[in-house]
């Protein structure tokens, strides 16, 4: 009794391999997260601090004089490092956009006000 | 005649309202980001470094708009200037340009990005300038009936003459950026080299802005010209040279596919 079966090829071709899947592209979620975290964080820091320099609050602030620019400089440095690293580039991009929004949309008033306070505190 | 003139006089509804100005500026940035995402997709550009480069442009453009206008001759500290000094679109564009170059250098991205950024910038300025039009000193007095008039309170706040029709210089600028956006939309795939669109846009804006400064009402510093005009006089030769390079090459036919 032969095992040959004409309908079935002796050496069937290998099953088609799964098509090479491209690595999933990162979405815009981290970018949006960076914007939503960055700009409000800067606003909270600077508006919170300017409230603290009211005379009846006893000038409770550490961001007087040139130190007012310190958070922006640190924030910018962190955002640049994150933006340059491939794995965190979208978060870094979002943080950079957040800094731009904060600076353009009126955050400069708070920073400038704090920076002028050196001689008064 | 007097009645017609009075009816045509336009007021300034939100003089000095920082919230309106900031809101429209924010809308402009949002529109620019959405257009950038759309155009990136249309061109089939999926390089992950393009978003950080956009981030560099916005962050350094914002910083530049405040810091690069710092006038040391006025004996004002940078901190004071940051809070209360002038802001400038031109300084912002220079800052954004520096930011893009820094971003490209740090991420190692070599391709031109100007074609991607230029229409987005124009769109942002169309919307952002509406904020300026509604809140800022419009311009110098005009004899035309289309002038914007300030009440005495608004004039005192903004430093302009009351009850006189003033050139709506921001409206002129809105029309310019709208036209530029339309032209860039039409010809965005037809210029000889990648990046030429940005050169054409910036050069034409520099020329337009030089002219509109005569009715803007900015402080005249020397020979009847304002600081922006002197700045533009310095960079226009460089931009003109770049324009000659753009139009020295034949236009490429309209491409159906995706072009970087």
Coordinates of C-alpha atoms in Angstrom, one line a residue:
Chain A
X1 CA 0.0 0.0 0.0
X2 CA 1.5 3.1 -1.1
X3 CA 1.6 6.2 1.0
X4 CA 1.7 8.4 -2.0
X5 CA -1.2 10.6 -2.3
X6 CA -1.2 12.5 -5.6
X7 CA -3.2 15.3 -4.2
X8 CA -0.7 16.2 -1.5
X9 CA 2.7 17.3 -2.6
X10 CA 5.6 15.3 -1.1
X11 CA 7.5 18.4 -0.1
X12 CA 4.9 20.9 0.6
X13 CA 6.2 24.5 0.5
X14 CA 6.8 25.9 3.9
X15 CA 3.9 27.9 5.3
X16 CA 4.3 31.6 4.4
X17 CA 6.1 33.3 7.2
X18 CA 4.4 36.1 8.9
X19 CA 5.2 39.4 7.3
X20 CA 7.8 41.3 9.0
X21 CA 6.1 43.7 11.3
X22 CA 7.3 47.2 11.5
X23 CA 7.9 48.4 15.0
X24 CA 4.9 50.3 16.2
X25 CA 5.3 54.0 15.7
X26 CA 5.1 56.0 18.8
X27 CA 1.8 58.0 19.0
X28 CA 1.4 61.6 19.8
X29 CA 0.4 60.8 23.4
X30 CA 3.8 61.5 24.9
X31 CA 4.0 64.8 23.0
X32 CA 0.7 65.9 24.3
X33 CA 1.6 64.7 27.8
X34 CA 4.8 66.8 27.6
X35 CA 2.8 69.9 26.7
X36 CA 0.1 69.3 29.3
X37 CA 2.7 68.7 32.0
X38 CA 5.2 71.3 31.1
X39 CA 3.3 74.5 30.6
X40 CA 1.0 74.1 33.6
X41 CA 4.0 73.1 35.8
X42 CA 5.8 76.3 34.9
X43 CA 2.7 78.4 35.4
X44 CA 2.1 76.8 38.8
X45 CA 5.7 77.4 39.9
X46 CA 5.8 81.0 38.8
X47 CA 2.3 82.0 39.7
X48 CA 2.6 80.2 43.1
X49 CA 5.9 81.9 43.8
X50 CA 4.7 85.4 42.8
X51 CA 1.8 85.0 45.2
X52 CA 4.4 84.3 47.9
X53 CA 6.1 87.7 47.5
X54 CA 3.1 89.7 48.6
X55 CA 4.2 91.8 51.6
X56 CA 1.6 90.1 53.9
X57 CA 3.1 86.8 53.0
X58 CA 6.4 87.8 54.3
X59 CA 8.2 87.5 51.0
X60 CA 8.4 83.8 51.1
X61 CA 10.1 83.0 47.9
X62 CA 13.4 81.4 46.8
X63 CA 13.1 82.7 43.3
X64 CA 14.2 86.3 43.7
X65 CA 16.6 88.1 41.4
X66 CA 18.4 86.2 38.7
X67 CA 17.4 82.9 40.4
X68 CA 14.0 83.5 38.8
X69 CA 15.5 82.3 35.5
X70 CA 16.9 79.1 37.2
X71 CA 13.8 76.9 36.8
X72 CA 13.5 77.9 33.1
X73 CA 17.2 77.0 32.5
X74 CA 16.9 73.7 34.3
X75 CA 13.6 72.9 32.5
X76 CA 15.1 73.8 29.1
X77 CA 18.2 71.6 29.8
X78 CA 16.1 68.6 30.8
X79 CA 13.7 69.1 27.9
X80 CA 16.6 69.3 25.4
X81 CA 18.2 66.1 26.8
X82 CA 14.9 64.2 26.6
X83 CA 14.2 65.6 23.1
X84 CA 17.6 64.4 21.8
X85 CA 17.3 60.9 23.2
X86 CA 15.3 58.7 20.7
X87 CA 13.3 56.9 23.3
X88 CA 12.1 60.1 25.0
X89 CA 12.1 62.4 22.0
X90 CA 8.4 63.0 21.9
X91 CA 8.1 63.8 25.6
X92 CA 11.1 66.2 25.3
X93 CA 9.4 67.8 22.2
X94 CA 6.2 68.2 24.2
X95 CA 8.2 69.8 27.1
X96 CA 9.9 72.2 24.7
X97 CA 6.5 73.2 23.2
X98 CA 5.2 73.7 26.7
X99 CA 8.1 76.0 27.5
X100 CA 7.3 78.0 24.3
X101 CA 3.6 78.3 25.2
X102 CA 4.5 79.4 28.8
X103 CA 7.0 82.0 27.5
X104 CA 4.8 83.4 24.8
X105 CA 1.5 83.4 26.6
X106 CA 2.4 85.6 29.5
X107 CA 4.7 83.7 31.8
X108 CA 7.3 86.3 31.2
X109 CA 5.5 88.8 33.4
X110 CA 5.8 86.5 36.4
X111 CA 9.5 85.7 35.7
X112 CA 10.3 89.4 35.2
X113 CA 8.5 90.4 38.3
X114 CA 10.4 87.8 40.4
X115 CA 13.7 88.8 38.9
X116 CA 13.2 92.4 39.9
X117 CA 12.6 91.5 43.5
X118 CA 16.2 91.0 44.4
X119 CA 16.7 94.4 45.9
X120 CA 13.4 94.4 47.7
X121 CA 13.6 91.2 49.6
Chain B
X1 CA -20.5 112.7 4.8
X2 CA -19.7 113.1 8.4
X3 CA -22.3 110.4 9.3
X4 CA -20.8 108.0 6.8
X5 CA -17.3 108.6 8.1
X6 CA -18.5 108.1 11.7
X7 CA -20.2 104.9 10.8
X8 CA -17.0 103.5 9.2
X9 CA -14.8 104.4 12.1
X10 CA -13.8 101.2 13.9
X11 CA -12.9 100.9 17.6
X12 CA -10.5 98.7 19.4
X13 CA -12.7 96.3 21.3
X14 CA -10.2 94.6 23.6
X15 CA -7.5 97.3 24.1
X16 CA -4.7 96.0 26.3
X17 CA -6.5 92.8 27.1
X18 CA -3.7 90.3 27.6
X19 CA -6.0 87.3 27.9
X20 CA -7.5 87.9 24.5
X21 CA -4.0 88.4 23.0
X22 CA -2.7 85.2 24.7
X23 CA -5.7 83.2 23.7
X24 CA -5.4 84.0 20.1
X25 CA -1.6 83.4 20.2
X26 CA -2.3 80.0 21.8
X27 CA -4.8 79.2 19.1
X28 CA -2.2 80.2 16.5
X29 CA 0.4 77.8 18.0
X30 CA -2.2 75.0 18.1
X31 CA -3.2 75.6 14.5
X32 CA 0.5 75.6 13.5
X33 CA 1.1 72.3 15.3
X34 CA -1.9 70.7 13.7
X35 CA -0.8 71.9 10.2
X36 CA 2.7 70.6 10.8
X37 CA 1.4 67.2 11.7
X38 CA -0.9 67.2 8.7
X39 CA 1.9 68.3 6.3
X40 CA 4.4 65.8 7.8
X41 CA 1.9 63.0 7.1
X42 CA 1.1 64.3 3.6
X43 CA 4.8 64.2 2.7
X44 CA 5.2 60.7 4.2
X45 CA 7.7 61.9 6.7
X46 CA 7.8 59.7 9.7
X47 CA 11.2 60.5 11.1
X48 CA 10.8 60.7 14.9
X49 CA 13.3 63.6 15.1
X50 CA 10.9 66.0 13.3
X51 CA 8.8 66.6 16.5
X52 CA 11.7 67.5 18.6
X53 CA 12.8 69.9 15.9
X54 CA 9.4 71.6 16.0
X55 CA 9.8 71.8 19.8
X56 CA 13.2 73.5 19.4
X57 CA 11.6 76.0 17.0
X58 CA 8.8 76.9 19.3
X59 CA 10.8 77.1 22.5
X60 CA 13.7 79.1 21.1
X61 CA 11.3 81.2 19.0
X62 CA 9.5 82.2 22.2
X63 CA 12.7 82.9 24.1
X64 CA 14.1 84.8 21.2
X65 CA 11.0 87.0 20.9
X66 CA 11.8 88.2 24.4
X67 CA 15.5 88.0 24.8
X68 CA 16.8 89.0 21.3
X69 CA 15.1 92.4 21.5
X70 CA 17.0 93.3 24.7
X71 CA 18.4 96.8 24.2
X72 CA 21.4 97.3 26.4
X73 CA 21.7 101.0 25.5
X74 CA 18.5 101.6 27.5
X75 CA 20.3 100.5 30.8
X76 CA 17.6 97.9 31.5
X77 CA 18.5 94.5 33.0
X78 CA 17.6 91.4 31.1
X79 CA 15.2 90.4 33.8
X80 CA 13.3 93.7 33.6
X81 CA 13.3 93.4 29.8
X82 CA 12.0 89.8 30.0
X83 CA 9.0 91.0 32.0
X84 CA 8.2 94.4 30.5
X85 CA 10.3 94.8 27.4
X86 CA 9.4 94.6 23.8
X87 CA 8.5 91.4 22.1
X88 CA 9.1 90.9 18.4
X89 CA 7.9 88.5 15.7
X90 CA 11.2 89.1 13.9
X91 CA 13.3 88.2 16.9
X92 CA 11.0 85.2 17.4
X93 CA 11.7 84.1 13.9
X94 CA 15.4 84.4 14.4
X95 CA 15.2 82.5 17.6
X96 CA 13.1 79.8 15.9
X97 CA 15.6 79.5 13.1
X98 CA 18.5 79.2 15.6
X99 CA 16.4 76.6 17.5
X100 CA 15.8 74.5 14.4
X101 CA 19.5 74.5 13.6
X102 CA 20.4 73.5 17.2
X103 CA 17.8 70.8 17.1
X104 CA 19.0 69.4 13.8
X105 CA 22.6 69.5 15.0
X106 CA 21.8 67.7 18.3
X107 CA 19.5 65.1 16.7
X108 CA 21.7 64.6 13.6
X109 CA 18.8 65.3 11.2
X110 CA 20.3 66.5 7.9
X111 CA 17.3 67.2 5.6
X112 CA 15.8 70.7 5.1
X113 CA 12.8 71.4 7.2
X114 CA 11.9 74.9 6.0
X115 CA 9.2 73.7 3.6
X116 CA 7.5 71.9 6.5
X117 CA 7.7 74.8 8.9
X118 CA 7.0 77.8 6.7
X119 CA 3.2 77.4 6.0
X120 CA 2.7 76.5 9.7
X121 CA 4.5 79.7 10.8
X122 CA 2.3 81.7 8.4
X123 CA -0.9 80.1 9.8
X124 CA 0.2 80.8 13.4
X125 CA 0.9 84.5 12.5
X126 CA -2.5 84.9 10.8
X127 CA -4.3 83.9 14.0
X128 CA -1.8 85.4 16.4
X129 CA -1.9 88.8 14.6
X130 CA -5.7 88.9 15.1
X131 CA -4.8 89.0 18.8
X132 CA -2.5 92.0 18.2
X133 CA -5.2 93.7 16.0
X134 CA -7.8 93.5 18.8
X135 CA -5.6 94.6 21.7
X136 CA -2.5 96.7 20.6
X137 CA -1.8 100.2 19.3
X138 CA -2.8 99.7 15.6
X139 CA -0.5 102.2 13.8
X140 CA 0.0 105.7 12.7
X141 CA -2.8 108.1 11.8
X142 CA -4.4 107.6 8.4
X143 CA -6.6 109.9 6.4
X144 CA -8.7 106.9 5.3
X145 CA -12.1 106.0 6.7
X146 CA -10.9 102.5 7.5
X147 CA -8.8 103.6 10.5
X148 CA -9.1 102.3 14.0
X149 CA -10.0 105.0 16.5
X150 CA -9.1 104.9 20.2
X151 CA -11.1 106.4 23.0
X152 CA -9.2 108.7 25.3
X153 CA -8.8 106.0 27.9
X154 CA -7.5 103.5 25.4
X155 CA -5.1 106.1 23.9
X156 CA -3.7 106.8 27.3
X157 CA -3.2 103.1 28.0
X158 CA -1.6 102.3 24.6
X159 CA 0.3 105.6 24.0
X160 CA -1.5 106.7 20.8
X161 CA -3.6 109.7 19.8
X162 CA -7.4 109.6 20.7
X163 CA -10.3 110.0 18.3
X164 CA -8.1 109.7 15.2
X165 CA -8.3 107.0 12.6
X166 CA -5.1 104.8 12.8
X167 CA -3.7 102.4 10.3
X168 CA -4.8 98.9 11.1
X169 CA -1.3 97.7 10.4
X170 CA -2.0 94.3 12.0
X171 CA -4.8 93.8 9.5
X172 CA -2.4 94.5 6.7
X173 CA -0.1 91.8 8.1
X174 CA -2.9 89.3 8.5
X175 CA -3.8 89.7 4.8
X176 CA -0.1 89.3 3.9
X177 CA 0.3 86.0 5.9
X178 CA -3.1 84.7 4.6
X179 CA -1.9 85.3 1.0
X180 CA 1.5 83.8 1.8
X181 CA -0.2 80.7 3.3
X182 CA -2.4 80.3 0.2
X183 CA 0.6 80.7 -2.2
X184 CA 2.7 78.3 -0.2
X185 CA -0.2 75.8 -0.2
X186 CA -0.3 76.1 -4.0
X187 CA 3.4 75.9 -4.8
X188 CA 4.7 73.9 -1.9
X189 CA 5.8 71.0 -4.1
X190 CA 7.1 73.0 -7.0
X191 CA 10.2 74.9 -5.9
X192 CA 13.6 73.6 -7.1
X193 CA 15.0 72.6 -3.8
X194 CA 13.7 71.5 -0.4
X195 CA 13.8 74.5 2.0
X196 CA 13.3 77.1 -0.7
X197 CA 9.7 77.7 0.4
X198 CA 11.0 79.1 3.8
X199 CA 13.5 81.4 2.0
X200 CA 10.7 82.8 -0.2
X201 CA 8.4 83.3 2.7
X202 CA 10.9 84.9 5.0
X203 CA 12.2 87.2 2.3
X204 CA 8.8 88.4 1.2
X205 CA 7.8 88.9 4.8
X206 CA 11.0 90.9 5.4
X207 CA 10.2 93.2 2.5
X208 CA 6.5 93.6 3.5
X209 CA 7.4 94.2 7.1
X210 CA 9.9 96.9 6.1
X211 CA 7.1 98.7 4.3
X212 CA 4.4 98.3 6.9
X213 CA 6.8 99.6 9.6
X214 CA 6.2 103.1 8.2
X215 CA 2.6 102.9 9.4
X216 CA 3.1 100.6 12.4
X217 CA 3.9 103.4 14.9
X218 CA 7.0 101.8 16.4
X219 CA 9.7 104.2 17.8
X220 CA 11.8 105.8 15.1
X221 CA 15.4 105.5 16.1
X222 CA 17.4 106.9 13.1
X223 CA 16.9 108.4 9.7
X224 CA 13.1 108.0 10.0
X225 CA 13.3 104.2 10.5
X226 CA 12.5 101.9 13.4
X227 CA 14.6 99.2 15.0
X228 CA 12.9 96.4 13.0
X229 CA 13.6 98.3 9.8
X230 CA 17.3 98.6 10.6
X231 CA 17.4 95.0 11.4
X232 CA 15.7 94.1 8.2
X233 CA 18.1 96.3 6.2
X234 CA 20.9 94.2 7.6
X235 CA 19.5 90.8 6.7
X236 CA 17.8 91.7 3.4
X237 CA 21.0 91.4 1.3
X238 CA 21.5 87.9 2.6
X239 CA 17.9 86.9 2.0
X240 CA 18.1 88.5 -1.5
X241 CA 21.1 86.4 -2.3
X242 CA 19.3 83.3 -1.2
X243 CA 16.3 84.3 -3.3
X244 CA 18.5 84.6 -6.4
X245 CA 19.7 81.0 -5.8
X246 CA 16.0 79.9 -5.5
X247 CA 14.9 81.4 -8.8
X248 CA 18.1 80.7 -10.6
X249 CA 16.9 77.1 -11.0
X250 CA 13.9 76.0 -13.0
X251 CA 10.7 75.1 -11.2
X252 CA 10.1 71.4 -10.8
X253 CA 6.8 70.0 -12.2
X254 CA 4.1 69.3 -9.8
X255 CA 4.7 66.1 -8.0
X256 CA 1.9 63.7 -7.2
X257 CA 3.6 61.7 -4.6
X258 CA 5.3 62.5 -1.4
X259 CA 8.2 64.9 -1.3
X260 CA 10.5 65.5 1.6

